[in-house]
Amino acid sequence: MTHSFGIDFGGSGIKGAPVDLEKGDFAADRVRIKTPQPATPEAVAEVFAELVARFPQQDRDDAVGVTVPAVVRNGVVLSAANIDKSWIDFDADGLFTRALDREVHVVNDADAAGLAEVRYGAAAGQQGLVIVTTLGTGIGSALVMDGRLVPNSELGHLEVDGHPDVEQWAASSVRTREDLSYPEWAERLTVYYRTLERLFSPELFVVGGGVSKDGDQFLPLIDVKTPMVAAQLRNRAGIVGAALWAEETER
Ligand code: BGC
């Protein structure tokens, strides 16, 4: 049985669990700890250490994967659209590996969800290009080609229809803030997904993020030609995808 450990770092909670990578599911109940404020790298490192310590049976040799809602290249965080600005240029793999005293690999949150959906979920076995988007505070994206991730696509920051940063017009948080009905929101999402369709001609769109549990209320209203399905891993996608990333990146 192949195990590794996944941590999902979100704005309100930091969640972690050991993951059975054959099944793509938790190997034990996940633990959630409130995200510290401000959520600086040093403050969240302490929470990660506490989380991992809650699973003393976890093998120290298993790598730990961590999602962050930011661009990550070679373990270094390069952006901070919706998180504390102190993350920019932060060597996350290095500091977290020292803080947890085990190998840690950090991955963009939407990339983690994309990996998990393509391996175990809504896009399992899909060949060609799959675009996984997460609709939440912002819009995250993952490009997966024949099962291989092209990291850091950041398609939530495209300029679309005169909106310079599309996530600030079409994310799920905007729907809540502006009190948009599902049909009103779906009009914006149609414009957004048509843009992605025109630029990338994918085989499939997978729509994730917390709101994907209500997918039947708005996905049918999004008028695109490309097949579009709701993500399947729901709130397990971050942890499972992070664990998968850790195992794939392990030295
Ligand atoms: C960030 C992405 C992230 C997405 C979803 C965007 O604002 O730039 O890195 O994947 O939000 O959290």
Coordinates of C-alpha atoms and ligand atoms in Angstrom, one line a residue:
M1 CA 0.0 0.0 0.0
T2 CA 1.4 3.4 -1.0
H3 CA 0.8 6.2 1.5
S4 CA 1.7 9.8 1.8
F5 CA 0.4 12.8 3.7
G6 CA -1.6 15.7 2.3
I7 CA -2.3 19.2 3.7
D8 CA -4.8 21.6 2.3
F9 CA -4.0 25.2 3.3
G10 CA -7.2 27.3 2.9
G11 CA -8.2 30.7 4.1
S12 CA -10.3 29.5 7.0
G13 CA -9.0 26.1 7.8
I14 CA -5.8 23.9 7.4
K15 CA -6.7 20.3 6.9
G16 CA -4.6 17.2 6.7
A17 CA -4.8 13.4 6.4
P18 CA -2.8 10.4 5.5
V19 CA -3.7 9.3 1.9
D20 CA -3.9 5.9 0.5
L21 CA -2.6 6.6 -3.0
E22 CA -4.0 3.4 -4.5
K23 CA -7.5 4.3 -3.6
G24 CA -7.1 8.1 -3.8
D25 CA -8.8 8.4 -0.4
F26 CA -8.0 9.3 3.2
A27 CA -6.3 6.4 5.1
A28 CA -7.6 8.0 8.4
D29 CA -10.0 10.8 9.4
R30 CA -8.8 14.2 8.4
V31 CA -7.9 16.8 11.1
R32 CA -8.8 20.5 10.7
I33 CA -7.1 23.4 12.5
K34 CA -8.2 27.0 12.1
T35 CA -5.9 29.1 9.8
P36 CA -3.9 31.5 11.9
Q37 CA -4.2 35.2 11.2
P38 CA -2.2 36.6 9.7
A39 CA -1.4 33.4 7.8
T40 CA 2.3 34.1 7.3
P41 CA 4.5 31.1 6.2
E42 CA 6.0 30.9 9.7
A43 CA 2.6 30.8 11.4
V44 CA 1.2 28.1 9.1
A45 CA 4.4 26.1 9.4
E46 CA 3.6 25.6 13.1
V47 CA 0.1 24.4 12.3
F48 CA 1.4 22.0 9.7
A49 CA 3.8 20.5 12.3
E50 CA 0.9 20.2 14.8
L51 CA -1.2 18.5 12.1
V52 CA 1.4 15.9 11.2
A53 CA 2.1 15.3 14.9
R54 CA -1.6 14.2 15.3
F55 CA -0.8 11.2 13.1
P56 CA 2.2 9.5 15.0
Q57 CA 1.6 6.3 13.1
Q58 CA 2.5 8.1 9.8
D59 CA 5.8 6.9 8.4
R60 CA 8.5 9.6 8.7
D61 CA 9.9 8.6 5.3
D62 CA 6.6 9.4 3.6
A63 CA 6.7 12.8 1.9
V64 CA 4.2 15.5 2.8
G65 CA 2.4 17.5 0.1
V66 CA 0.9 21.0 0.8
T67 CA -1.4 23.1 -1.3
V68 CA -1.0 26.8 -1.5
P69 CA -3.3 29.2 -3.5
A70 CA -0.4 30.6 -5.4
V71 CA 2.2 30.0 -8.1
V72 CA 4.9 27.6 -7.0
R73 CA 8.0 26.8 -9.0
N74 CA 10.6 24.4 -7.7
G75 CA 9.1 24.7 -4.2
V76 CA 9.3 28.5 -4.2
V77 CA 6.1 30.5 -4.0
L78 CA 6.0 33.3 -6.6
S79 CA 2.6 35.0 -6.2
A80 CA 0.1 35.9 -3.5
A81 CA -3.2 37.0 -5.0
N82 CA -5.4 36.1 -2.1
I83 CA -2.8 35.4 0.7
D84 CA -0.4 37.2 2.9
K85 CA 2.2 39.0 0.7
S86 CA 5.0 37.6 2.8
W87 CA 4.6 34.4 0.8
I88 CA 6.2 35.9 -2.3
D89 CA 9.6 34.5 -3.1
F90 CA 9.3 32.2 0.0
D91 CA 11.2 28.9 -0.3
A92 CA 8.3 26.8 1.0
D93 CA 9.7 23.4 0.3
G94 CA 12.9 24.3 2.2
L95 CA 11.3 25.9 5.3
F96 CA 8.5 23.4 5.7
T97 CA 10.9 20.5 5.2
R98 CA 13.0 21.9 8.1
A99 CA 9.9 22.8 10.3
L100 CA 8.4 19.3 9.9
D101 CA 11.6 17.4 9.8
R102 CA 10.4 15.4 6.8
E103 CA 10.3 15.9 3.1
V104 CA 7.7 18.5 2.1
H105 CA 6.6 19.5 -1.4
V106 CA 4.3 22.5 -2.0
V107 CA 1.9 22.6 -5.0
N108 CA -0.7 25.2 -6.3
D109 CA -4.1 24.3 -4.9
A110 CA -5.9 24.1 -8.3
D111 CA -3.0 22.0 -9.7
A112 CA -3.5 19.6 -6.7
A113 CA -7.2 19.4 -7.5
G114 CA -6.5 18.8 -11.2
L115 CA -4.1 15.9 -10.4
A116 CA -6.6 14.3 -8.1
E117 CA -9.5 14.6 -10.6
V118 CA -7.5 13.2 -13.5
R119 CA -6.1 10.3 -11.4
Y120 CA -9.2 9.3 -9.4
G121 CA -12.2 11.5 -10.2
A122 CA -14.2 13.2 -12.9
A123 CA -11.5 13.1 -15.6
A124 CA -10.0 9.6 -14.8
G125 CA -8.6 8.0 -17.9
Q126 CA -9.3 11.1 -20.1
Q127 CA -6.8 11.6 -22.9
G128 CA -5.9 14.9 -24.4
L129 CA -6.2 18.3 -22.7
V130 CA -8.4 18.6 -19.6
I131 CA -8.9 22.0 -17.9
V132 CA -9.8 21.8 -14.2
T133 CA -11.0 25.0 -12.7
T134 CA -11.8 25.7 -9.1
L135 CA -14.4 28.4 -8.3
G136 CA -13.9 29.8 -4.9
T137 CA -12.4 33.0 -3.4
G138 CA -10.5 33.2 -6.7
I139 CA -10.5 31.1 -9.8
G140 CA -7.8 28.4 -9.9
S141 CA -6.9 26.3 -12.9
A142 CA -5.0 23.2 -13.8
L143 CA -4.0 22.1 -17.3
V144 CA -3.6 18.3 -17.6
M145 CA -2.5 16.8 -20.9
D146 CA -2.7 13.0 -21.2
G147 CA -2.6 12.7 -17.4
R148 CA 0.5 15.0 -17.0
L149 CA 0.1 18.3 -15.3
V150 CA 1.4 21.6 -16.8
P151 CA 1.7 23.5 -13.6
N152 CA 0.8 27.2 -12.7
S153 CA -1.6 28.0 -15.6
E154 CA -3.3 30.8 -13.5
L155 CA -6.2 31.1 -15.9
G156 CA -8.2 32.9 -13.2
H157 CA -6.2 36.0 -14.0
L158 CA -7.0 36.3 -17.7
E159 CA -8.5 39.5 -19.1
V160 CA -11.9 38.5 -20.3
D161 CA -14.5 40.8 -21.9
G162 CA -12.9 44.0 -20.6
H163 CA -12.5 42.6 -17.1
P164 CA -8.7 42.8 -16.4
D165 CA -8.6 40.0 -13.8
V166 CA -11.5 37.6 -14.5
E167 CA -11.6 36.0 -11.0
Q168 CA -12.7 39.4 -9.6
W169 CA -15.7 39.3 -11.9
A170 CA -16.6 35.6 -12.0
A171 CA -15.4 33.7 -8.9
S172 CA -17.8 32.1 -6.5
S173 CA -17.0 34.8 -3.9
V174 CA -18.2 37.4 -6.4
R175 CA -21.5 35.6 -6.8
T176 CA -22.0 35.7 -3.0
R177 CA -20.8 39.3 -2.7
E178 CA -23.0 40.7 -5.5
D179 CA -25.8 38.3 -4.6
L180 CA -26.0 37.0 -8.2
S181 CA -28.6 34.3 -9.0
Y182 CA -27.3 31.1 -10.6
P183 CA -28.6 32.2 -14.0
E184 CA -26.8 35.6 -13.6
W185 CA -23.6 34.0 -12.6
A186 CA -23.8 31.4 -15.3
E187 CA -23.9 34.2 -17.9
R188 CA -20.5 35.4 -16.7
L189 CA -19.2 31.8 -16.5
T190 CA -20.3 31.3 -20.1
V191 CA -18.2 34.2 -21.2
Y192 CA -15.3 32.9 -19.2
Y193 CA -15.4 29.3 -20.4
R194 CA -16.0 30.3 -24.0
T195 CA -12.7 32.3 -23.7
L196 CA -10.9 29.2 -22.4
E197 CA -12.5 27.1 -25.2
R198 CA -11.3 29.5 -27.8
L199 CA -7.8 29.6 -26.5
F200 CA -7.2 25.9 -25.6
S201 CA -9.8 23.7 -27.3
P202 CA -9.8 21.2 -24.4
E203 CA -11.5 17.8 -24.5
L204 CA -13.2 18.4 -21.1
F205 CA -13.8 21.0 -18.4
V206 CA -14.0 19.9 -14.8
V207 CA -15.5 22.4 -12.5
G208 CA -14.4 22.2 -8.8
G209 CA -14.4 24.4 -5.7
G210 CA -16.9 24.3 -2.8
V211 CA -19.7 25.4 -5.1
S212 CA -19.3 22.3 -7.3
K213 CA -21.5 20.4 -4.9
D214 CA -24.4 22.5 -6.3
G215 CA -23.2 21.9 -9.9
D216 CA -26.6 20.7 -11.1
Q217 CA -28.0 24.2 -10.3
F218 CA -25.6 26.1 -12.6
L219 CA -23.4 23.9 -14.8
P220 CA -26.3 23.1 -17.2
L221 CA -26.7 26.9 -17.6
I222 CA -23.2 27.4 -18.9
D223 CA -23.4 27.5 -22.6
V224 CA -20.3 25.9 -24.1
K225 CA -19.6 23.2 -26.7
T226 CA -16.9 21.4 -24.7
P227 CA -18.2 18.7 -22.3
M228 CA -18.3 20.0 -18.7
V229 CA -18.6 18.0 -15.5
A230 CA -18.5 18.7 -11.8
A231 CA -15.4 17.7 -9.9
Q232 CA -15.9 14.5 -7.9
L233 CA -13.4 14.6 -5.1
R234 CA -15.1 17.6 -3.5
N235 CA -13.3 18.6 -0.3
R236 CA -10.9 15.7 -0.6
A237 CA -9.3 17.0 -3.8
G238 CA -6.7 19.3 -2.1
I239 CA -5.4 16.7 0.4
V240 CA -5.4 13.8 -2.1
G241 CA -3.8 15.9 -4.8
A242 CA -1.2 17.3 -2.5
A243 CA -0.3 13.8 -1.3
L244 CA -0.1 12.6 -4.9
W245 CA 2.2 15.6 -5.8
A246 CA 4.5 14.8 -2.8
E247 CA 4.8 11.2 -3.9
E248 CA 5.5 12.2 -7.5
T249 CA 8.1 14.8 -6.5
E250 CA 9.8 12.8 -3.8
R251 CA 13.5 12.8 -4.1
Ligands
BGC1 C1 -4.4 32.3 -7.4 C2 -4.1 30.9 -7.9 C3 -5.0 29.9 -7.1 C4 -6.5 30.4 -7.2 C5 -7.4 29.6 -6.4 C6 -5.8 32.6 -7.6 O1 -6.0 34.0 -7.1 O2 -3.6 33.2 -8.2 O3 -2.8 30.5 -7.7 O4 -4.9 28.6 -7.6 O5 -6.6 31.8 -6.8 O6 -7.1 29.6 -5.1

